[in-house]
Coordinates of C-alpha atoms in Angstrom, one line a residue:
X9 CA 160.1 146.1 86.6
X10 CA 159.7 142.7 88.2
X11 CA 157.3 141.8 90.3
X12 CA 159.3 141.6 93.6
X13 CA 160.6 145.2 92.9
X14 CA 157.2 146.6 92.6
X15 CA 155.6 145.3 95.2
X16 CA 158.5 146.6 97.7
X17 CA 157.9 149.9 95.3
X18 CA 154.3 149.7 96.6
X19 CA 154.7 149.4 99.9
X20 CA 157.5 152.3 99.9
X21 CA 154.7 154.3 98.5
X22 CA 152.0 153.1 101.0
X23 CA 154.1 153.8 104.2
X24 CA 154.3 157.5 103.3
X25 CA 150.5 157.2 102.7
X26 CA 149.7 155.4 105.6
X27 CA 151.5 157.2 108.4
X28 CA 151.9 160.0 107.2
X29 CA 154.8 163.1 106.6
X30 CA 155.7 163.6 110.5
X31 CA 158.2 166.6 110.9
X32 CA 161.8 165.7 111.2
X33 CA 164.4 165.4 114.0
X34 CA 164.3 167.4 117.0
X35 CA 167.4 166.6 118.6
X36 CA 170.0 169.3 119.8
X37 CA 173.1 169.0 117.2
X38 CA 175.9 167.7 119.3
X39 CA 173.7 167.2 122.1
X40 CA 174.1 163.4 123.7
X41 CA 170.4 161.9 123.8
X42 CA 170.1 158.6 125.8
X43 CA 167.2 155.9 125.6
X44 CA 166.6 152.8 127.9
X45 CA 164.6 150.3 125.5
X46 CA 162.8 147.3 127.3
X47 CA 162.3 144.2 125.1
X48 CA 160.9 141.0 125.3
X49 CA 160.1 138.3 122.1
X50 CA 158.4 134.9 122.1
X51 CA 156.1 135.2 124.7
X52 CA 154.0 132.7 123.4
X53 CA 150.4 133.0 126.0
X54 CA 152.5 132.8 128.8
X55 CA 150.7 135.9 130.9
X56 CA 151.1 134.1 134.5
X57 CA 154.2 132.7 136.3
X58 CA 155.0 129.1 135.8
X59 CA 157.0 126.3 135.9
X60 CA 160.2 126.2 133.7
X61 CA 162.7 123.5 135.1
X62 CA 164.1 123.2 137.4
X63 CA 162.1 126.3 139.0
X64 CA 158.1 127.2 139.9
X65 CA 157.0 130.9 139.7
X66 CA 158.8 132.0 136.3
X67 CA 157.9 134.8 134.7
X68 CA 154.3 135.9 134.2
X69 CA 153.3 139.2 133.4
X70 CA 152.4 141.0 137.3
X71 CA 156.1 140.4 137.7
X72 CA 156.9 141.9 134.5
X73 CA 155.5 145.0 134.6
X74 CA 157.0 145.6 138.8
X75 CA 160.5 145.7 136.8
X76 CA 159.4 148.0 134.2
X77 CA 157.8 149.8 136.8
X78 CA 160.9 150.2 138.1
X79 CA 162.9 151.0 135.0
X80 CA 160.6 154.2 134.1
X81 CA 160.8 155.6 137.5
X82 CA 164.5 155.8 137.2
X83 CA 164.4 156.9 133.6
X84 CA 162.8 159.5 132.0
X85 CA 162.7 157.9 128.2
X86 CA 162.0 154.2 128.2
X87 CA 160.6 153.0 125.1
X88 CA 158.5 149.1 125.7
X89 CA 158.8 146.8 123.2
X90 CA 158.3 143.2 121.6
X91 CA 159.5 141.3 118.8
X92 CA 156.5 139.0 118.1
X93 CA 155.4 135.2 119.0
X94 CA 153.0 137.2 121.2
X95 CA 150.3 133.7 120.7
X96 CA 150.1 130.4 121.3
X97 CA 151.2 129.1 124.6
X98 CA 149.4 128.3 128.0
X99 CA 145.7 127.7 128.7
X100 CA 144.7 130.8 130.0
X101 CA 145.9 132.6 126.8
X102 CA 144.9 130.2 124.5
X103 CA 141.4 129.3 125.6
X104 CA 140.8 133.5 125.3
X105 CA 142.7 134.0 121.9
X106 CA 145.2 135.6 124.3
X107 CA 143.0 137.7 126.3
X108 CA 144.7 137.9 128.9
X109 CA 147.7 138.7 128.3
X110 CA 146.5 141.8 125.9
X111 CA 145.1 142.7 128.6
X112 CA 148.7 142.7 130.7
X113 CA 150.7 145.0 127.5
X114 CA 148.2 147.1 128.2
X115 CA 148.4 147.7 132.1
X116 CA 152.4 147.1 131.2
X117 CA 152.1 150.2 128.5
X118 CA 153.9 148.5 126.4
X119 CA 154.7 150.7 123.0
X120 CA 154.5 148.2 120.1
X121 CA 154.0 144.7 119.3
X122 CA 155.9 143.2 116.0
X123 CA 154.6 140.3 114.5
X124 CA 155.7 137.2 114.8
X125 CA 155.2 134.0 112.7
X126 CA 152.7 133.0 115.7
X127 CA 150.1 135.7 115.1
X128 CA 149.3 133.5 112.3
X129 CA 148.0 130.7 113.9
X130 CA 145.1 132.7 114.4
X131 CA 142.4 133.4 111.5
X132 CA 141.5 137.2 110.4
X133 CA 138.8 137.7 112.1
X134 CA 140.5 136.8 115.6
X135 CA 143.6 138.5 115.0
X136 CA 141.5 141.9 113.6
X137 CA 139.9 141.5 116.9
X138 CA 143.4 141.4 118.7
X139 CA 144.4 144.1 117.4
X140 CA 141.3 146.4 118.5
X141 CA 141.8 145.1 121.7
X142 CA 145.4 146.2 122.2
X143 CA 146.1 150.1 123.1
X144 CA 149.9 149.4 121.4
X145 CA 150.5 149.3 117.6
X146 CA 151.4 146.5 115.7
X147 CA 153.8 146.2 113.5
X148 CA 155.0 144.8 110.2
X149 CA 156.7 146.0 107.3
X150 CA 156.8 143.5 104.4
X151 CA 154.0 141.4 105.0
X152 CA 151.0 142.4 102.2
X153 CA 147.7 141.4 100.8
X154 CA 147.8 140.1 97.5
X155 CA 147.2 143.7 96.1
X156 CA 149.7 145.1 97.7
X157 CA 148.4 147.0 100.3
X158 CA 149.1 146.6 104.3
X159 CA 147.4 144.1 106.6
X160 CA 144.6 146.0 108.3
X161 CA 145.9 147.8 110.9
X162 CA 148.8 146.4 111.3
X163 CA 151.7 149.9 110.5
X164 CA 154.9 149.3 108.9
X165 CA 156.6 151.3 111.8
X166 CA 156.0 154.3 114.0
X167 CA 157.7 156.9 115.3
X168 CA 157.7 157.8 119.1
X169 CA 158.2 161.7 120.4
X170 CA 160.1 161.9 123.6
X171 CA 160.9 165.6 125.0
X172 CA 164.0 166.2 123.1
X173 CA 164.6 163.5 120.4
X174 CA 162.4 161.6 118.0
X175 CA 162.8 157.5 118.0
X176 CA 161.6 155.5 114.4
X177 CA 160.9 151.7 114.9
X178 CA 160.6 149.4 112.0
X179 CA 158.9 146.3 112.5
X180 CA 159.6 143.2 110.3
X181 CA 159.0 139.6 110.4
X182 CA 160.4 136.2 109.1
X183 CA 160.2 135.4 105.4
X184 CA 159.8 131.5 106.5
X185 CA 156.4 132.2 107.9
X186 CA 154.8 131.5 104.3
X187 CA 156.3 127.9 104.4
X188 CA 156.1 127.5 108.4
X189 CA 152.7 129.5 108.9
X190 CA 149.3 127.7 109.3
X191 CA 148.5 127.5 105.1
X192 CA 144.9 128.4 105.7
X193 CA 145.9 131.5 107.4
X194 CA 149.2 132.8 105.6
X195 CA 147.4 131.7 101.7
X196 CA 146.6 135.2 101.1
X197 CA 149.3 137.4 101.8
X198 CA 153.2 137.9 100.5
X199 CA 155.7 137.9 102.3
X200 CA 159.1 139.8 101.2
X201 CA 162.3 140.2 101.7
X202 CA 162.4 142.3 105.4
X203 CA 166.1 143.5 104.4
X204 CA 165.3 144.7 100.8
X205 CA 162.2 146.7 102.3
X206 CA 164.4 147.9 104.7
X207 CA 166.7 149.4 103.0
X208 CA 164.2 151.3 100.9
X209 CA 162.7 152.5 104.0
X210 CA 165.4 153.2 106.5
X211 CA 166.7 156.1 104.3
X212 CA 163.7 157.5 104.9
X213 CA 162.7 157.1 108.5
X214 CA 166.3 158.7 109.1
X215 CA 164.3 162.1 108.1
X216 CA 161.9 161.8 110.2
X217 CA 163.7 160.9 113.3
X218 CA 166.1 160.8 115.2
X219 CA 167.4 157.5 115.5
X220 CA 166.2 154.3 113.7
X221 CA 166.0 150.9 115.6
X222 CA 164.3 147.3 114.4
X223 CA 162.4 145.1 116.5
X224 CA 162.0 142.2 114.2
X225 CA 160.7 138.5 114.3
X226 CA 163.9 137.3 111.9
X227 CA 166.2 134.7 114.0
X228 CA 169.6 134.9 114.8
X229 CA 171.2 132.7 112.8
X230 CA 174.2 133.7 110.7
X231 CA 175.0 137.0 108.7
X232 CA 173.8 135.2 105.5
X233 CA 170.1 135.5 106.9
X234 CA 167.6 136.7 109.6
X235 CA 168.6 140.2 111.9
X236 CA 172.5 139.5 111.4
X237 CA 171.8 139.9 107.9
X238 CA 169.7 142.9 108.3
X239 CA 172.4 144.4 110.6
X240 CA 175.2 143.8 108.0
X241 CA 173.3 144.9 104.9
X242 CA 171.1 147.8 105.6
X243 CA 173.1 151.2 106.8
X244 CA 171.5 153.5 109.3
X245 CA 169.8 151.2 111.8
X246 CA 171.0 151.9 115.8
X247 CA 170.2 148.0 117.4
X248 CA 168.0 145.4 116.3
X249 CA 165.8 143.9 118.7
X250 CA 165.0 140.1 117.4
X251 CA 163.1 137.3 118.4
X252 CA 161.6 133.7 116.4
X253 CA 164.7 131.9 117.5
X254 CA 164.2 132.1 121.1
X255 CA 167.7 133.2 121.6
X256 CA 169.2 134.1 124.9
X257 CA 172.0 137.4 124.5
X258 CA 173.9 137.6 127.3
X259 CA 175.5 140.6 125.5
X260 CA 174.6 141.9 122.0
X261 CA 175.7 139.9 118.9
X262 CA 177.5 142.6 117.3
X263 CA 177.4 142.6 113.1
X264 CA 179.7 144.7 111.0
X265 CA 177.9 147.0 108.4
X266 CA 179.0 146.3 105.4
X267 CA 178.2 150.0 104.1
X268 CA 179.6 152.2 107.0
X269 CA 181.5 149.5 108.3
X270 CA 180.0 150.1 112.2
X271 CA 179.2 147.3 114.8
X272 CA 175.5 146.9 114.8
X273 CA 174.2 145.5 118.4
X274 CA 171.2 142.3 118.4
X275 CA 169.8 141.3 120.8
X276 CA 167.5 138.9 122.2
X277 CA 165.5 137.7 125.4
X278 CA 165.1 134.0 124.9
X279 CA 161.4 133.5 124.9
X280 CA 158.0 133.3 127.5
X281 CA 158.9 136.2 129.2
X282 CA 161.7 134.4 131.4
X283 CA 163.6 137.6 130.6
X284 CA 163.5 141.6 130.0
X285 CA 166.2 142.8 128.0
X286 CA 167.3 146.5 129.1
X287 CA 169.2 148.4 126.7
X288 CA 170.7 152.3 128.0
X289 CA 170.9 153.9 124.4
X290 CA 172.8 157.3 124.0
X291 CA 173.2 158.5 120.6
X292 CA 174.0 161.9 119.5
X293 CA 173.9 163.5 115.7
X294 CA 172.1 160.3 114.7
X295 CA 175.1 157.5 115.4
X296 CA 175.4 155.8 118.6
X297 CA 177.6 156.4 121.1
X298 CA 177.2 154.0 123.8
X299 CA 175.0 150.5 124.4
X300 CA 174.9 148.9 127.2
X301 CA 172.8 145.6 127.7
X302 CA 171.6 143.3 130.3
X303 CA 169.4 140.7 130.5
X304 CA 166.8 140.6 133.5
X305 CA 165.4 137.5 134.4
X306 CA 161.7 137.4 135.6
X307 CA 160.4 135.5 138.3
X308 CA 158.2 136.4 141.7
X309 CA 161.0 135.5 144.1
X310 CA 162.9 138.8 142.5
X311 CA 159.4 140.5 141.8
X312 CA 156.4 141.0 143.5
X313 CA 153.7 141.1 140.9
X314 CA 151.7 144.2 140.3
X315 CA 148.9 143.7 142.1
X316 CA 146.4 145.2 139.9
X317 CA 147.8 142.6 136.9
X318 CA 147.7 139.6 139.1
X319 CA 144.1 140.1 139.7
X320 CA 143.3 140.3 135.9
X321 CA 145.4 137.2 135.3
X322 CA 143.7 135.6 138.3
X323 CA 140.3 135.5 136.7
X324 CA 141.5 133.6 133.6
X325 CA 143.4 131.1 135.7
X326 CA 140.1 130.4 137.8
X327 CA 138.3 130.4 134.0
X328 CA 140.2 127.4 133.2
X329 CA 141.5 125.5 136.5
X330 CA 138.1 123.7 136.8
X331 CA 138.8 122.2 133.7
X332 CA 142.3 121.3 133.4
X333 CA 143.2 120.5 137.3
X334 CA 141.8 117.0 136.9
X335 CA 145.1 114.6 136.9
X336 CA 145.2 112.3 134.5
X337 CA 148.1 110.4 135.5
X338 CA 152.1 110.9 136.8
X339 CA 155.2 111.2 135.1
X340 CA 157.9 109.0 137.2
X341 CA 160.1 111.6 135.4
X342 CA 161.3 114.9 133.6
X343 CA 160.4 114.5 130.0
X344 CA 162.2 117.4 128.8
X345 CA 161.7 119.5 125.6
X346 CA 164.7 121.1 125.5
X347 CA 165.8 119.1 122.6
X348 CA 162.9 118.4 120.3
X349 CA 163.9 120.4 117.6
X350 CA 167.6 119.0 117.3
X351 CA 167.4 115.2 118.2
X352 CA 164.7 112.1 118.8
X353 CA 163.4 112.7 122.7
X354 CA 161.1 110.8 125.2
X355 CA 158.1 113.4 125.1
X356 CA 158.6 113.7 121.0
X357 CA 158.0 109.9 121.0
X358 CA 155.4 109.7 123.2
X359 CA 153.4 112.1 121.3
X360 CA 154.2 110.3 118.2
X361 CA 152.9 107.1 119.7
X362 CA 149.9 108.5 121.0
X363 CA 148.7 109.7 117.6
X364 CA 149.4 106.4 116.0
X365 CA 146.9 104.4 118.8
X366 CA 144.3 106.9 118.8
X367 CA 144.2 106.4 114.8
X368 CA 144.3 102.7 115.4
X369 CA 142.1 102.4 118.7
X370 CA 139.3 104.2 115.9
X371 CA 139.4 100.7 113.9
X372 CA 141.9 102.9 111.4
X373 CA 145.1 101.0 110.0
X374 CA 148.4 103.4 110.2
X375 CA 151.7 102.5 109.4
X376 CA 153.4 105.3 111.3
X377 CA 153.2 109.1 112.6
X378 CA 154.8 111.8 112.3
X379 CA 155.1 115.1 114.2
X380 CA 156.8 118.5 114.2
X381 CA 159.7 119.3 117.1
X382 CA 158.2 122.8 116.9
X383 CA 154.5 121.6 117.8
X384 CA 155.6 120.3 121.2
X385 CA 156.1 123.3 123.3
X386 CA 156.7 122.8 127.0
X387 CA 158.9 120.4 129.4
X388 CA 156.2 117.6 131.0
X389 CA 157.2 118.0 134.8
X390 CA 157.5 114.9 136.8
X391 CA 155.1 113.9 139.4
X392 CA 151.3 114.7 138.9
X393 CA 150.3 115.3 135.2
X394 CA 147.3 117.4 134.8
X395 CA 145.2 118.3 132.1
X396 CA 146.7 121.6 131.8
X397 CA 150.6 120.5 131.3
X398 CA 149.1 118.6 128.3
X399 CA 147.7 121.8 127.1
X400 CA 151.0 123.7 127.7
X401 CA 153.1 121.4 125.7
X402 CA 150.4 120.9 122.9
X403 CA 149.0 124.4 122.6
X404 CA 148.0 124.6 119.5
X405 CA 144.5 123.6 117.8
X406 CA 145.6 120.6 115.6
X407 CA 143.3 118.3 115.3
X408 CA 144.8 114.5 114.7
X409 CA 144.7 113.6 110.8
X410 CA 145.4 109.9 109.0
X411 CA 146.7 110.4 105.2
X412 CA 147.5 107.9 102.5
X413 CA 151.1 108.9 100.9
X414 CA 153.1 107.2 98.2
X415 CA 156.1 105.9 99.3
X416 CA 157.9 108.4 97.2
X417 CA 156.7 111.3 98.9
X418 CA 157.3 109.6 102.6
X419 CA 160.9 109.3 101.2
X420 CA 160.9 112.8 100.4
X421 CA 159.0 114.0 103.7
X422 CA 161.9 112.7 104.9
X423 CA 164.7 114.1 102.6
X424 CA 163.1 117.3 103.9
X425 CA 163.0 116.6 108.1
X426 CA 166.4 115.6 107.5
X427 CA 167.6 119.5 106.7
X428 CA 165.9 120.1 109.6
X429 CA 168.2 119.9 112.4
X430 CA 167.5 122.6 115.1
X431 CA 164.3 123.7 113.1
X432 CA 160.6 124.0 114.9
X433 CA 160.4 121.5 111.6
X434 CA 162.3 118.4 113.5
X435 CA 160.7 115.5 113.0
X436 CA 159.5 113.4 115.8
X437 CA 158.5 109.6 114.8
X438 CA 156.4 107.0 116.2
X439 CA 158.0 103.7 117.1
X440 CA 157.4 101.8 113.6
X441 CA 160.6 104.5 112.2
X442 CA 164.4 104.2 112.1
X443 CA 165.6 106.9 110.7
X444 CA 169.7 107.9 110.5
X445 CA 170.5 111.6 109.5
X446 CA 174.0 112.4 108.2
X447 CA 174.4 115.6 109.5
X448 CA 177.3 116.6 107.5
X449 CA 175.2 116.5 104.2
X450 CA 171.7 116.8 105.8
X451 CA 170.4 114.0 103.6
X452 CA 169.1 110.4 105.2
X453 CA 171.4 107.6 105.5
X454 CA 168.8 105.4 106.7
X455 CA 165.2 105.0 106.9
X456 CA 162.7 101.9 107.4
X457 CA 159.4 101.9 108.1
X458 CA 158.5 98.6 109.9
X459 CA 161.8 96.8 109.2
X460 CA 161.4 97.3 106.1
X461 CA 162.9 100.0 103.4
X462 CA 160.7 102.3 102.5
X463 CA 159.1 101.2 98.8
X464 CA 158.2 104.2 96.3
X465 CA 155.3 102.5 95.0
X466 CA 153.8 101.2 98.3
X467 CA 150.7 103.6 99.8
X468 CA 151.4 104.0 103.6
X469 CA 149.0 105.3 106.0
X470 CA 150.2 108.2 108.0
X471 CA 149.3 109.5 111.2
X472 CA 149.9 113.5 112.1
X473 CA 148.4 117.2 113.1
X474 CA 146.1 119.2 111.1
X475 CA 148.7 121.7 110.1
X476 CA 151.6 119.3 108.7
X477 CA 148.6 118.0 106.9
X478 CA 148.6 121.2 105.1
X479 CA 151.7 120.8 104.4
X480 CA 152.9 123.6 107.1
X481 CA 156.6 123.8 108.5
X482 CA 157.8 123.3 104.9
X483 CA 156.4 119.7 104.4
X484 CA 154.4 120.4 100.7
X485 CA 154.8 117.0 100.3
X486 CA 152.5 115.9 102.5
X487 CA 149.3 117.9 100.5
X488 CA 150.2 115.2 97.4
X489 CA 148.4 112.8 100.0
X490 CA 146.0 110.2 97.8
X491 CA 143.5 110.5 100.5
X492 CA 142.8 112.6 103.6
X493 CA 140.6 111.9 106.9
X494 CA 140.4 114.6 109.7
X495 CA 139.4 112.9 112.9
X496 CA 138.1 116.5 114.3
X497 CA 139.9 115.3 117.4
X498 CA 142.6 117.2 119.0
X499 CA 145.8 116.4 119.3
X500 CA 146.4 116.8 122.8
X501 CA 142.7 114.9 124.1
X502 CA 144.1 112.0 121.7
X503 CA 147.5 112.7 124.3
X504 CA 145.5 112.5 127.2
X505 CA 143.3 109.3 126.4
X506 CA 147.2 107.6 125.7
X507 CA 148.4 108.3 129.1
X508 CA 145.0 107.0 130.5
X509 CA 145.0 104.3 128.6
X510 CA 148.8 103.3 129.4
X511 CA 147.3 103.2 133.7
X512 CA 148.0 106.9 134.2
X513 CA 152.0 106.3 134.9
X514 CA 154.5 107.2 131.9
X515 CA 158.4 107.0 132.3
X516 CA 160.5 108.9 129.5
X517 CA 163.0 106.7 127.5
X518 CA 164.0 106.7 123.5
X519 CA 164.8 103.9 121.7
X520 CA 166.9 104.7 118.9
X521 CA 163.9 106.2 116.2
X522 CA 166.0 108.9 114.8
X523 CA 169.9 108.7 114.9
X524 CA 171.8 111.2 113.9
X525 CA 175.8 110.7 113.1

């Protein structure tokens, strides 16, 4: 047996174990059953409204939970869920290891969490503490300690009672997060193949329930990989409910099984709670016989926040709007982030240049710096720039790091950002790199560092965050480094001291770093 088929073996074996032989369907034969399922994905510490361009008040969890307020008084079964990226986002989540917005699922009642890559940017300790603190499972199927066994309380799936049916969810998360997750907090865990475990362990939850759904942290990308692949390859799930790729469904993507050779519905809420997803279910003898789905946006024009919520938020935001209300300086413009993860972009290179002076403004030499699309994570509004819209679109504790690299493996870092079109692994350059992608073959068509072509024997001194340093979002490259100095400095105070030091007034332009034909 090889290893990869005994560990899914060994987790098969350790789901009946952990949760245990519940009884099996309930339903009335030939009886239609119908289910309203509430989803969101990707919230990423947003728990307050806030401003998403072109619009203030976005979102925020008091509005949230008016509309699902609404929902279950109209409905008797309503099942809450989420599909993971619950972390890492604004400062009142982040400066309380998302707090408050635990706090909000729980006023919310929110049924389940599934994780996401994101719940990994925390250590153990922190997310252990998390999960005491929330009164909703978490989920994850195929994410296991070395030994095999299950992440401490975290359950593969439950399976929720409602009056006259029985509903199993299966929670399942992105193979990618052992290359994209922070390496000191993925290092001891594997991570399998969520479509292989589940089709070991649908079979099974079909006994036990009444219907099967997913919530998963996979992507939608194409049937070769993420949910559309679990959708076409595994028989017997109702709907998948995704998130990771921050995708907006309008209506479901609907995927063909290949085994039954039924449309399988996937859908997703784009990301930060913009949206709720609401899904009316009916099903009847285990197949489904209608789906309906809409997507509800969130805001506090629509929805007056529950009052009760807003007041819990409202003592995180005081928490932190000593701190981060001071203004630092003005944007005379949007610098969008729309595009980070696809193309070169003013706030990418403005964060790129503010890591390379920081190193240099130390006495430090650097030849250039280089950042992750993926690690810039809000739009940087025009007009007043406080502290705290630095911390929304650098959320995450990287500190700023100078490594020496051969020239060889700054060619391959990027032979690798080049495959990266569209991926949270985009690279964003500082002003010293020209860099030409063909994106036909994904390879590099040009690249100089300084006007000059890069040389494979040369050393260069590079500027970046703490994670790529670890060689996270794929880069392993970048842990061959022939020296390494962590400045203990974070990435968005070096961001700060940039803006200050440019007068306080930044305008967003490019200037031709990264070209892509």
């Amino acid at each position: 047996m090889n290893i990869k088929k005994f560990f899914t073996v060994f987790i098969i074996a350790a789901v009946m174990m952990a949760v245990g032989c519940a009884s099996g369907p309930i339903a009335p034969k030939d009886e239609e059953q119908h289910l309203v399922i509430l989803n969101t994905n990707d919230h990423h510490g947003h728990p307050v409204a806030f401003y998403d361009y072109p619009a203030d008040g976005m979102g925020g969890l008091p509005a949230r939970a008016t509309f699902v307020d609404e929902v279950r008084a109209s409905n008797p079964n309503v099942l809450v869920v989420d599909a993971g990226d619950f972390n890492t986002g604004r400062p009142e989540s982040n400066f309380f290891k998302a707090e408050a917005d635990i706090i909000g699922y729980n006023m919310i009642g929110y049924d389940l969490l599934t994780m996401g890559n994101h719940e990994f940017d925390n250590d153990f300790a922190t997310m252990q503490e998390q999960i005491a603190k929330s009164e909703f499972p978490w989920l994850c199927a195929n994410v296991v300690n070395e030994d095999g066994s299950y992440i401490e309380n975290v359950q593969p799936y439950i399976i929720k009672e409602y009056p006259t049916f029985k509903v199993a969810v299966l929670g399942l998360m992105t193979k990618e997060t052992e290359q994209t997750g922070n390496p000191a907090n993925v290092g001891g865990y594997k991570f399998l193949d969520g479509v292989e475990v589940a089709k070991e362990l649908v079979p099974k939850l079909q006994k036990k329930a009444d219907i099967v759904i997913a919530v998963v942290h996979m992507g939608i990308y194409d049937e070769t990989e993420g949910s559309m692949r679990l959708a076409k390859e595994v028989p017997g799930i109702a709907m998948i409910v995704d998130g990771h790729t921050h995708t907006k469904t309008e209506e479901p993507v609907w995927v063909k099984n290949d085994v039954t050779g039924k449309d399988v519905a996937v859908v997703s809420s784009k990301h930060w709670g913009l949206f709720v997803g609401k899904t009316d279910l009916s099903f009847m003898n285990g197949e489904v016989t209608g789906l309906d789905f809409v997507l509800q946006p969130i805001n506090s024009e629509t929805y007056e926040g529950r009052a009760d919520i807003q007041a819990a938020m409202d003592s995180y935001v005081n928490k932190v709007d000593a701190v981060l209300s001071e203004v630092i300086g003005t944007a005379t413009d949007v610098f969008p982030n729309d595009n980070t993860r696809k193309m070169e972009t003013a706030l990418g290179d403005i964060v790129t240049d503010s890591q390379k002076w920081f190193i240099e403004n130390q006495g430090m030499e650097c030849d250039f710096a280089f950042q992750n699309g993926g690690g810039i994570r809000a739009t940087l509004a025009d007009g007043e720039i406080q502290k705290q819209t630095v911390y929304e679109v650098l959320p995450f504790d990287n500190s700023i790091a100078l490594i020496e690299l051969k020239g060889s493996d700054v060619i391959a870092l990027f032979d690798k950002a080049a495959t990266n079109i569209g991926a949270g692994a985009m690279a964003q350059v500082s002003k010293e790199v020209k860099f030409v992608i063909d994106s036909a073959s994904q390879t590099v068509a040009e690249l100089k560092i300084n006007g000059a072509p890069v040389d494979p024997g040369k050393v260069y001194k590079v500027a970046l965050n703490s994670y790529l340093a670890a060689g996270g979002d794929g880069y392993g490259m970048l842990k061959n480094a022939v020296s390494y100095y962590d400045t203990s400095l974070m990435q968005r105070d070096a961001f700060i001291d940039y803006v200050i030091h440019l007068g306080g007034t930044i305008s967003p332009m490019t200037d031709g770093r990264i070209t892509i034909k």
